[in-house]
C-alpha positions in Angstrom: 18.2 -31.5 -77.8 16.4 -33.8 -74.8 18.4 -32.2 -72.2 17.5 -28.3 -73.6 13.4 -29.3 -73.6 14.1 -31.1 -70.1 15.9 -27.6 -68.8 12.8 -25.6 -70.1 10.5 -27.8 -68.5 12.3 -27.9 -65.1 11.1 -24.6 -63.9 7.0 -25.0 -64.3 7.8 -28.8 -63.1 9.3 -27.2 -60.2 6.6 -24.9 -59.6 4.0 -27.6 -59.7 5.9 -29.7 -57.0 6.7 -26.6 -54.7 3.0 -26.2 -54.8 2.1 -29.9 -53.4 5.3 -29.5 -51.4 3.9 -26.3 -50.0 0.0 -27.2 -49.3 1.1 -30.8 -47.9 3.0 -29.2 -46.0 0.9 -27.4 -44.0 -1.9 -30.5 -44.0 0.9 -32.7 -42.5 -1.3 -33.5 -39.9 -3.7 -34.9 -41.9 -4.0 -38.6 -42.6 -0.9 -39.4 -45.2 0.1 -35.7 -45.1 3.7 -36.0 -44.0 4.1 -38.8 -46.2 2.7 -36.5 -49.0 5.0 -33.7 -48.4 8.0 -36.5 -48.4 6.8 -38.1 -52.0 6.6 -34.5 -53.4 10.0 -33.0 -51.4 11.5 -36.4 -52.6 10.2 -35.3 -55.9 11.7 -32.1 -56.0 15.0 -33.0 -55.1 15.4 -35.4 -57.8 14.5 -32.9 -60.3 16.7 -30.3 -59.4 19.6 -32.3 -59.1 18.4 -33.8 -62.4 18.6 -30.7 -64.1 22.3 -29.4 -62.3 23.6 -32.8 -63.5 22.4 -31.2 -67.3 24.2 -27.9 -66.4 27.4 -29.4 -64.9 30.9 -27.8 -65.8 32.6 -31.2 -66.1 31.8 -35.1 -66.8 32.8 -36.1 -63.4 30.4 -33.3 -62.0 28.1 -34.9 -63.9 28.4 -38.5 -62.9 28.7 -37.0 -59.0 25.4 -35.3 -59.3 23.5 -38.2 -60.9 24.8 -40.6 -58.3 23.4 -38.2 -56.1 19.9 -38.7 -57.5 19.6 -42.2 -56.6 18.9 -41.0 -53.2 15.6 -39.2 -54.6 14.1 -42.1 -56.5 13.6 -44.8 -53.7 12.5 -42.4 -51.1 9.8 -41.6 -53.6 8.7 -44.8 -53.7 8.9 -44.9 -49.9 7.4 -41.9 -49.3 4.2 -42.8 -51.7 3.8 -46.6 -50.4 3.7 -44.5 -46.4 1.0 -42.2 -48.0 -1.3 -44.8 -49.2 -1.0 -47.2 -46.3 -1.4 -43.5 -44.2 -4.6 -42.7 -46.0 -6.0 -45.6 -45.8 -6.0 -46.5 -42.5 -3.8 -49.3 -43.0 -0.7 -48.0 -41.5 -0.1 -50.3 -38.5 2.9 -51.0 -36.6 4.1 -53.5 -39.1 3.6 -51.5 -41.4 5.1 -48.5 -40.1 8.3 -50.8 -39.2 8.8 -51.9 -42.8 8.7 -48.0 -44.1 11.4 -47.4 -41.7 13.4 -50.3 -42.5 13.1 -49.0 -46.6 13.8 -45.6 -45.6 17.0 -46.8 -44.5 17.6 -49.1 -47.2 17.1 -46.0 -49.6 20.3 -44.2 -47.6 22.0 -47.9 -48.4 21.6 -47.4 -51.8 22.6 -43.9 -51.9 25.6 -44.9 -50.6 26.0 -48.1 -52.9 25.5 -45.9 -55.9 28.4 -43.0 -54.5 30.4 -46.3 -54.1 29.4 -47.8 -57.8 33.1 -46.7 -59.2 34.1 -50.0 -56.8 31.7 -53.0 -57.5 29.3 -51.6 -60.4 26.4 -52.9 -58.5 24.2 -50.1 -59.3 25.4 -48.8 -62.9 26.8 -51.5 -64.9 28.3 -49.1 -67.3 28.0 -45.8 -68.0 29.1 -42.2 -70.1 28.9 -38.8 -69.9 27.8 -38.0 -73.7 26.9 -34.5 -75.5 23.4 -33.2 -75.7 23.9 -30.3 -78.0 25.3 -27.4 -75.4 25.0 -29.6 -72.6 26.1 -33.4 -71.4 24.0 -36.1 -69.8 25.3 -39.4 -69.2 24.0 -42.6 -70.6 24.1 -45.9 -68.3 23.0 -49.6 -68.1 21.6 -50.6 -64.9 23.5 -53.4 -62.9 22.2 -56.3 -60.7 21.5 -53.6 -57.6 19.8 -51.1 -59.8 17.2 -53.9 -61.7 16.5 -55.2 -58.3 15.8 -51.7 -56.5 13.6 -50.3 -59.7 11.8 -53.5 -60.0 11.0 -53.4 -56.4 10.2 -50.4 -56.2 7.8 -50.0 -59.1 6.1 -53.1 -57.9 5.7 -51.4 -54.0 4.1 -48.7 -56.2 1.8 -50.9 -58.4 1.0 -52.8 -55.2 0.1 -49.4 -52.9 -2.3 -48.4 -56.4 -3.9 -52.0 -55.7 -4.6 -51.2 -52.4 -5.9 -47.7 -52.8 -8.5 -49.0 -55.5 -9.5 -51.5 -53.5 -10.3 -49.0 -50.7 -12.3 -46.5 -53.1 -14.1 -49.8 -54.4 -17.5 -49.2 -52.3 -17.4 -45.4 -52.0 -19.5 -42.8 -53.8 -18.9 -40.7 -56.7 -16.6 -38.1 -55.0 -14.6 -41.1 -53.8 -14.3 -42.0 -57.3 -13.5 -39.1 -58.9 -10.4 -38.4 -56.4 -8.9 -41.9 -56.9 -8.9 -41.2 -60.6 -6.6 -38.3 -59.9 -4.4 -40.3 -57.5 -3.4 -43.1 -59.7 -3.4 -41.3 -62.6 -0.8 -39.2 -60.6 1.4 -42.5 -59.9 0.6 -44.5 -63.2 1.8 -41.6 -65.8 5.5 -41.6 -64.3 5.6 -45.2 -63.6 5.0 -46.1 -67.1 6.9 -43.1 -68.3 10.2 -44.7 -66.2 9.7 -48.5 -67.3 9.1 -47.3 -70.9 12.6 -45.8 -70.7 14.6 -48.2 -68.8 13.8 -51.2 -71.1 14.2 -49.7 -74.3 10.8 -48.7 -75.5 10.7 -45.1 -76.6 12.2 -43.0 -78.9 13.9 -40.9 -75.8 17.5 -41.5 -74.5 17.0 -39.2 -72.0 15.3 -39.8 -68.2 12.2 -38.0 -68.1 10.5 -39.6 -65.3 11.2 -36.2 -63.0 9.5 -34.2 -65.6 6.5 -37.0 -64.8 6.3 -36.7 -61.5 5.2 -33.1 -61.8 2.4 -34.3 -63.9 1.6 -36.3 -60.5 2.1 -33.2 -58.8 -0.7 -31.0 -60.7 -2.7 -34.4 -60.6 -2.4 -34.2 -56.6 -2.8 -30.1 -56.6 -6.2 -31.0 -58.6 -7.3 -33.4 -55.6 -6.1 -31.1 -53.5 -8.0 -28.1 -55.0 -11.1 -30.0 -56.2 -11.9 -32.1 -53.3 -9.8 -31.2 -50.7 -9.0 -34.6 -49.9 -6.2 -34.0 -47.0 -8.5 -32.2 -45.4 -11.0 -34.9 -45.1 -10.7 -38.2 -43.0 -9.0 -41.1 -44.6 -11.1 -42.8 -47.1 -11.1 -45.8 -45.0 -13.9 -44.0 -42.8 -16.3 -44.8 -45.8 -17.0 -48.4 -44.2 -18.1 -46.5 -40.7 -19.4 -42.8 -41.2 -21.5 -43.6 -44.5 -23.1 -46.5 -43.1 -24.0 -44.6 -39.8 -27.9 -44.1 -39.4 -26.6 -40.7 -37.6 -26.0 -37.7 -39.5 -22.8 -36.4 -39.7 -21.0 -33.5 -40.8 -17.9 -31.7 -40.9 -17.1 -28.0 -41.1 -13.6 -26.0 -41.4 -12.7 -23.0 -39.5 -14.5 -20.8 -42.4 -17.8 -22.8 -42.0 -17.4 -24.6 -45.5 -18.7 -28.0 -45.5 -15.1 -30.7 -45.6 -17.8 -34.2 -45.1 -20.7 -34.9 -44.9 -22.6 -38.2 -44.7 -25.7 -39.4 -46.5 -27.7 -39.8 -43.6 -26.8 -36.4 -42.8 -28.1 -35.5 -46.1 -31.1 -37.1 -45.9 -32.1 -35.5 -42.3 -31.4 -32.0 -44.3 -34.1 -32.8 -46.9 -34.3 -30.2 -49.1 -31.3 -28.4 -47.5 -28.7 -30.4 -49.1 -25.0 -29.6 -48.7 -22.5 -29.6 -51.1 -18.3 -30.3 -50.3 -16.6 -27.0 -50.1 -19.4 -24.6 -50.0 -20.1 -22.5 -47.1 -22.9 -23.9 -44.9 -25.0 -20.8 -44.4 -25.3 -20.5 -48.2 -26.6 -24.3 -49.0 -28.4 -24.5 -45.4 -28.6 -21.4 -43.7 -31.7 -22.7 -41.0 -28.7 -25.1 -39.6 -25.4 -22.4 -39.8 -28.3 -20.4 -37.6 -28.6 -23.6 -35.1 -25.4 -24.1 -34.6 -24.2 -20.8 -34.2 -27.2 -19.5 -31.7 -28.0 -23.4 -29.9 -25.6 -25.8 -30.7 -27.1 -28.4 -28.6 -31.0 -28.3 -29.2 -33.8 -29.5 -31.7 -34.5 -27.6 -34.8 -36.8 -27.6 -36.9 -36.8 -27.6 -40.5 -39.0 -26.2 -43.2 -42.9 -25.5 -42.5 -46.3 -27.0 -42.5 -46.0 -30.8 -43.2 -43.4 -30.5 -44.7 -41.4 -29.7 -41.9 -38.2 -32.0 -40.1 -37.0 -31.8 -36.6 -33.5 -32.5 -36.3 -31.6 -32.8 -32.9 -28.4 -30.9 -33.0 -25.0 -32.1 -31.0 -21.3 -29.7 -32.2 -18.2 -30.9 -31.3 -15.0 -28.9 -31.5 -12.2 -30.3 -33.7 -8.5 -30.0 -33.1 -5.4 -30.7 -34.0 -2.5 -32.1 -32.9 -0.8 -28.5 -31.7 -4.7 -27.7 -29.6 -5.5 -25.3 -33.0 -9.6 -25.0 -33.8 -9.2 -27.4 -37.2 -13.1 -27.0 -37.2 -16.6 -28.5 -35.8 -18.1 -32.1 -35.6 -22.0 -31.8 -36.4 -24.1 -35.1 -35.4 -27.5 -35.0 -36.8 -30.2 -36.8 -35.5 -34.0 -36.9 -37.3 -36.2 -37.0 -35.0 -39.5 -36.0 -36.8 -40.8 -39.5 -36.7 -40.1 -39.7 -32.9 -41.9 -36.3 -32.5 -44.8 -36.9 -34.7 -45.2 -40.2 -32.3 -44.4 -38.6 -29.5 -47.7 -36.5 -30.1 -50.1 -38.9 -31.2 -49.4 -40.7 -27.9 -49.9 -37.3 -26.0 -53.1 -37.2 -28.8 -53.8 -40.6 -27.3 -53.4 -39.6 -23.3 -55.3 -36.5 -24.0 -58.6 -38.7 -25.2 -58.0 -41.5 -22.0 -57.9 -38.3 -19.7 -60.9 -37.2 -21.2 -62.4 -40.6 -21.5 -61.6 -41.4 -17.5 -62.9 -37.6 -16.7 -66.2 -38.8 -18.5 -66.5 -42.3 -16.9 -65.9 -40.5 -13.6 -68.4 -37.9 -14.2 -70.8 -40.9 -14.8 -69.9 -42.5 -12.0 -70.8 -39.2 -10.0 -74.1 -39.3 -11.6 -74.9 -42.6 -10.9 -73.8 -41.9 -6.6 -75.8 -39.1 -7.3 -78.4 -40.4 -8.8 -78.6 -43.2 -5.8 -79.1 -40.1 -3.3 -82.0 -39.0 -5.3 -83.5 -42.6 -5.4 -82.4 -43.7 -1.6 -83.8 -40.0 -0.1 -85.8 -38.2 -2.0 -88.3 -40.9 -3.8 -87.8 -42.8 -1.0 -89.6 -39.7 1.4 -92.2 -39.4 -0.9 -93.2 -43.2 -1.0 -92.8 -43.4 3.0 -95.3 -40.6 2.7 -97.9 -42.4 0.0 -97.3 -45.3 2.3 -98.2 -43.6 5.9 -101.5 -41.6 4.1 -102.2 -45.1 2.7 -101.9 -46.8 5.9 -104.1 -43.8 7.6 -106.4 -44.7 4.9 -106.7 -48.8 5.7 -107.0 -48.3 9.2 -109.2 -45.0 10.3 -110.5 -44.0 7.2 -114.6 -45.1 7.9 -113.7 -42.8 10.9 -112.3 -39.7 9.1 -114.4 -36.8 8.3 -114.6 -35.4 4.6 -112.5 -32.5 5.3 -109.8 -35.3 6.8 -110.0 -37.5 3.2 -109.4 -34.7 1.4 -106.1 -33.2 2.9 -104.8 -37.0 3.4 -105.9 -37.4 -0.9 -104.6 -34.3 -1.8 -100.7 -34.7 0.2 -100.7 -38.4 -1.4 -101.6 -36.2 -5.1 -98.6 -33.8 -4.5 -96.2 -36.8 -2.9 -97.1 -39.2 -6.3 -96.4 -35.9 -8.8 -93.1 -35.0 -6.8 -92.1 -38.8 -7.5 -93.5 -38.7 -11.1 -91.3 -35.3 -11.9 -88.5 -37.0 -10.4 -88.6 -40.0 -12.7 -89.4 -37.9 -15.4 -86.0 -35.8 -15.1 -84.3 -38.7 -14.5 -85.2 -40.4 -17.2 -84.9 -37.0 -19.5 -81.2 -36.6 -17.6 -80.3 -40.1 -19.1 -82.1 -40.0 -22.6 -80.3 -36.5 -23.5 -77.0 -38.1 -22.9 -78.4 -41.4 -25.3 -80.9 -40.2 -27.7 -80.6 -39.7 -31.6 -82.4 -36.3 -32.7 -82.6 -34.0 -35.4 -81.4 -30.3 -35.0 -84.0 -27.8 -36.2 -85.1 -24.3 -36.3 -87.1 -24.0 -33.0 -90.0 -22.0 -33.1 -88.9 -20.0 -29.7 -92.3 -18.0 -28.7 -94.6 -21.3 -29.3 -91.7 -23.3 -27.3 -91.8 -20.6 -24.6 -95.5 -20.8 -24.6 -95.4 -24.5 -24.0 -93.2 -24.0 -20.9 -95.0 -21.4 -19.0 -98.3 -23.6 -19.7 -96.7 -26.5 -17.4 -94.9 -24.3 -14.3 -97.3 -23.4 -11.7 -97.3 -19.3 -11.1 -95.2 -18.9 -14.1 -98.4 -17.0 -15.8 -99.2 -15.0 -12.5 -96.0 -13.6 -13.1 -97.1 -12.7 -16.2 -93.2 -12.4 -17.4 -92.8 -9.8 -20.2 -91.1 -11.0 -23.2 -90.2 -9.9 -26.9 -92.5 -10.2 -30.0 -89.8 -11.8 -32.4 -87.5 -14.1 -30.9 -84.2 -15.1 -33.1 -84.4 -18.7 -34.4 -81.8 -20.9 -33.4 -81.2 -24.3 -34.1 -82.2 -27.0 -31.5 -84.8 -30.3 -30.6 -87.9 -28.2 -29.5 -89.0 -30.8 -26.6 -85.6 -30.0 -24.7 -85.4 -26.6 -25.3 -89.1 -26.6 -23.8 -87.6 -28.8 -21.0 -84.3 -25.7 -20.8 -87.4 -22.7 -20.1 -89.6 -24.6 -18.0 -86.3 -25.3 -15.3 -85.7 -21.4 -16.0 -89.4 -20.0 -15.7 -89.5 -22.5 -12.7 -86.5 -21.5 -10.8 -87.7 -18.0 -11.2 -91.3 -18.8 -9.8 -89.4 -20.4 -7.0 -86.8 -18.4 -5.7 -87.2 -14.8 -7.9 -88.8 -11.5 -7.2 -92.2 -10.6 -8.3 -90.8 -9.3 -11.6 -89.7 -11.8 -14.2 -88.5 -10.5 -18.0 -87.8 -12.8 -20.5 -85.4 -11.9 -23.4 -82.8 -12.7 -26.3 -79.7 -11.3 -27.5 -76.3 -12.0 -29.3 -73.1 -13.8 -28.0 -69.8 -11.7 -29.2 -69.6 -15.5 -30.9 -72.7 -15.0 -33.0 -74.7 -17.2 -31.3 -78.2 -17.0 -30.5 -78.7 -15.9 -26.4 -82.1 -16.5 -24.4 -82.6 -15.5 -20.5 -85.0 -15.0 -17.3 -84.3 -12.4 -15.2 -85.8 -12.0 -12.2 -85.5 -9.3 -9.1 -84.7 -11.9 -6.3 -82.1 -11.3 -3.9 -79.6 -12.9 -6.1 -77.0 -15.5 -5.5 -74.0 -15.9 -3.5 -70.7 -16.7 -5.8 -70.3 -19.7 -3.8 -73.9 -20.6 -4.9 -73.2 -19.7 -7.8 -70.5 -22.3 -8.7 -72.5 -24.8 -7.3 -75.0 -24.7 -9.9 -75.3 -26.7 -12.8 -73.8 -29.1 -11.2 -76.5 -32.8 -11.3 -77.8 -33.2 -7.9 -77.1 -29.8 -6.6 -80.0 -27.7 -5.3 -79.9 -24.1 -4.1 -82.6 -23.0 -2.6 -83.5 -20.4 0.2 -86.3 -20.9 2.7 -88.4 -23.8 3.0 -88.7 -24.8 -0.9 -87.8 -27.9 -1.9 -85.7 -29.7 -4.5 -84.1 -32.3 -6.0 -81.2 -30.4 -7.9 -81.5 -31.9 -11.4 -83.6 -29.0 -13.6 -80.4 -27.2 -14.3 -78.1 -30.1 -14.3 -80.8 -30.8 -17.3 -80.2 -27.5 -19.1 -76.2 -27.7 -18.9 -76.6 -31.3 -20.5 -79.1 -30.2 -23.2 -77.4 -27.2 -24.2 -74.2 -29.0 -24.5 -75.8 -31.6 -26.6 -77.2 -29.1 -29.1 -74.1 -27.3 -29.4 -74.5 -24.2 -27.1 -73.6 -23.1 -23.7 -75.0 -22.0 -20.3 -74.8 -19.8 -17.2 -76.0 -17.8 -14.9 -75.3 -13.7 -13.8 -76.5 -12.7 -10.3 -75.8 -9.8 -8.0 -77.8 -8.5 -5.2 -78.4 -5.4 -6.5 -79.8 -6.7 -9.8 -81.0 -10.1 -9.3 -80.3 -13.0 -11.5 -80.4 -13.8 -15.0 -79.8 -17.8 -16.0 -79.4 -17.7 -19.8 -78.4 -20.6 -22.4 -77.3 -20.0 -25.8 -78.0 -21.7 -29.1 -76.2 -21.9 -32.4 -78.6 -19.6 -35.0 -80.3 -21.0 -37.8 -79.5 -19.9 -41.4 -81.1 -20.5 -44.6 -79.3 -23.7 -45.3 -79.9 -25.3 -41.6 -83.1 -24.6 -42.2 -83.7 -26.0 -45.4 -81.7 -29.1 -44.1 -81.8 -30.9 -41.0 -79.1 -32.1 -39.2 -79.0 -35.6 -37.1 -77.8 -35.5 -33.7 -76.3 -38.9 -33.0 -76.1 -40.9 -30.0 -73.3 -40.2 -27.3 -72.1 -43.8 -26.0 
């Protein structure tokens, strides 16, 4: 009755084998691959002859065919010890030496057991008995045949040791395939001692019928997780230690490893084994397809990860595409440095552009000092001197010329100092911004430039109110109203308009001859003066109003042509209802 349920489970058994057979088979390649497809081919033979030995016409067939078998069960055992030793990276030249050496002590035994009938080595004794409609035979191992099973159960207990040990510090998926494994090699194992010394209730061998339970046990790893087509398990101790990402694809683009660092520099685009990369992380199945060598970037806002991309071809033994090596690098913290240094240039450029500008001012500034207070004191001094030494001599008329160039030599010193000073204290001083009342301010202005009021300069009735510090606004229309008293046409308009910005614009315009462009760009510029004819200057009224406006938040220029004269204009932020319920504090600049 065994032998009819063994016959009815031979052909799934079979099918589960061929399967293994088949699909390590074409992984031979792989890390314990050939070694695989020898366990299972091993496998099959043994159950196929198995079963003919059932379905024999005679005894002697019978015993012939079994005898036959004993070639199948070591170079199982063989065959499994290569694949662990294989897969684990432990397959050395020792090692491969001592697989040979018990392959060919597997043919010895073959042979030994053909040549029992002479020394009884192998079988001690043994009968061909009736199983219903078939025969089996029943047998007692001899000294050969205790030695080889006993050795070769303990190769197979000592290849599970090592396998556990291996799978000891990996992660879950690690875990969950070596479950299969030795579940795969424990169920016949225990099945084949369990019969051999007597234990169970069976008389007849079903430890072929076992090994295709290992078989749908190594078709689940092979299904499930895919584990010949992953590197050897040994790889653990290097690739998921590695502080660089790292992933593997197949030729479909489904994911066979990946690392956790690798993981970690996808952030919320995880990857899961087997699934196709452009589902689980489209952004990088993009990357690598269009730049497979750059710097991506994943995600948006802050949020976002910069990953540098490097994809390697993989290849197998014959030169066939086996897939694509990805090494991922995150490089979001070096990029986020990266800018704050540039952050951190940026402000020492700007920081050297300002201590240079300063240090123009102050060569400037010595100019001003060394030439042009230093003419007008020579010139106090020589009146003076005049003074001393002729002056009981001098007529009225005399006194009063010498007193009034010394007057206009001590004021052109005093407004000197005073825009120095005012150049400096803009750049220094602590104010609050306010709403500036413009015409008043304006008023102001034209009360301290000579000829400004013989101009009589038209301007509006309502001015816009913009915010500002009234004194230096005053101190922005007196350069303006002066410039224009100067050097402008007998027709001076004052005026105020809009930016497209929304700020607040004021301007004279006069109907001079205008100015050059190359004048033009000169202005503005502290210590600059641009003049025509005799007038004089020292060049720091608009030098002034670039600095104050600046300060308070605006801008200035100038428009000029010769068919329209010139307009120098400044612009101020406008007041609202809030600004002007509120002050705000201008601080110092250092």
């Amino acid at each position: 009755m065994e032998s009819l349920v063994f016959i009815a489970l031979t052909p799934l058994a079979i099918v589960l084998m061929m399967v293994v057979s088949l699909v390590s088979w074409r992984r031979r390649e792989a890390p314990g691959g050939w070694a695989l497809f020898a366990f299972s081919a091993s496998g099959l033979g043994w159950l196929l002859f198995d079963a003919l030995a059932l379905l024999a016409p005679t005894p002697a067939s019978t015993v012939w065919i079994v005898k036959v078998t004993c070639l199948f069960g070591p170079l199982m055992g063989v065959s499994w010890l290569a694949f662990v030793l294989s897969y684990t990276e432990r397959f050395t030249l020792t090692a491969r030496l001592a697989i040979v050496a018990l392959s060919a002590w597997s043919g010895v035994y073959a042979l030994m057991a053909l040549t029992n009938d002479a020394h009884r080595l192998v079988w001690d004794t043994w009968e061909v008995v009736p199983d219903g409609s078939l025969s089996r035979i029943a047998y007692t191992l001899g000294p050969l045949g205790w030695a080889q099973t006993v050795f070769a159960w303990t190769a197979v207990t000592i290849s599970l040791g090592v396998l556990l040990w291996a799978y000891a510090g990996t992660g879950a998926r690690s875990r969950d395939l070596s479950r299969w494994i030795v579940a795969g090699a424990l169920v016949p194992m225990a099945l084949s001692v369990s019969f051999l010394v007597g234990l169970g209730p069976l008389e007849k061998d079903f430890t072929p019928i076992a090994m295709a339970v290992s078989s749908a046990a190594f078709a689940v790893g092979l299904a499930r997780y895919q584990f010949l087509d992953l590197l050897p398990i040994a790889r653990t101790a290097l690739v998921d230690n590695l502080s660089e990402g790292m992933l593997v694809l197949d030729p479909r683009g489904r994911v066979a490893d990946v690392n956790p660092a690798a993981q970690e520099a996808l952030g919320a685009s995880r990857v899961a084994l087997g699934s196709l990369l452009r589902d689980s992380a489209p952004e990088l199945a993009e990357a690598i397809a269009s730049e497979p060598d750059a710097t991506f970037r994943l995600g948006e806002g802050a949020d976002a990860r910069y990953v540098d991309l490097r994809v390697s071809s993989l290849t197998d033994r014959q030169g066939q595409d086996s897939g694509r090596l990805v090494l991922l690098h995150d490089v979001t913290r070096r990029r986020l440095e990266r800018a704050a240094l540039h952050r951190a240039n940026a402000d020492l450029y700007d920081a050297n552009a300002e201590l240079q500008a300063r240090n123009d001012e102050l060569d400037a500034f010595a100019h001003t000092v060394a030439h042009d207070l230093k003419n007008s004191i020579q010139g106090v001094l020589g009146w003076a001197e005049i003074l001393r030494d002729e002056g009981p001599d001098l007529a009225a008329d005399e006194l009063r010329q010498i007193a009034g160039d010394v007057v206009t030599s001590a004021g052109k010193m005093g407004t000197i100092v005073h825009e120095l000073l005012l150049l400096a204290g803009v750049r220094q001083a602590a104010v609050e911004i306010l709403p500036v009342p413009m015409g008043a301010v304006v008023e102001e202005a034209m009360a301290r430039v000579r000829l400004a009021h013989a101009l009589a300069p038209a301007q509006p009735a309502d001015w816009p109110v913009a915010l500002g510090h009234a004194p230096w606004v005053e101190e922005v229309w007196a350069n303006y109203l002066g410039n224009a008293a100067k050097y402008g046409g007998p027709t001076v308009t004052l005026g105020a308009d809009t930016t497209a910005t929304g700020q607040a614009r004021f301007w004279v315009h006069d109907d001079g001859p205008g100015l050059t462009p190359e004048a033009q760009a000169s202005l503005f510029v502290p210590f600059s003066r641009v003049g025509t004819g005799g007038v004089e200057g020292h060049g720091l009224g608009l030098s002034i109003v670039r600095r104050i406006t600046e300060r308070l938040g605006g801008t200035c220029g100038v428009e000029s042509s010769p068919e329209t004269g010139t307009r120098f204009w400044f612009a101020l932020p406008r007041a609202s209802e809030t600004s002007a319920r509120a002050p705000l504090a201008l601080t110092a600049v250092a």
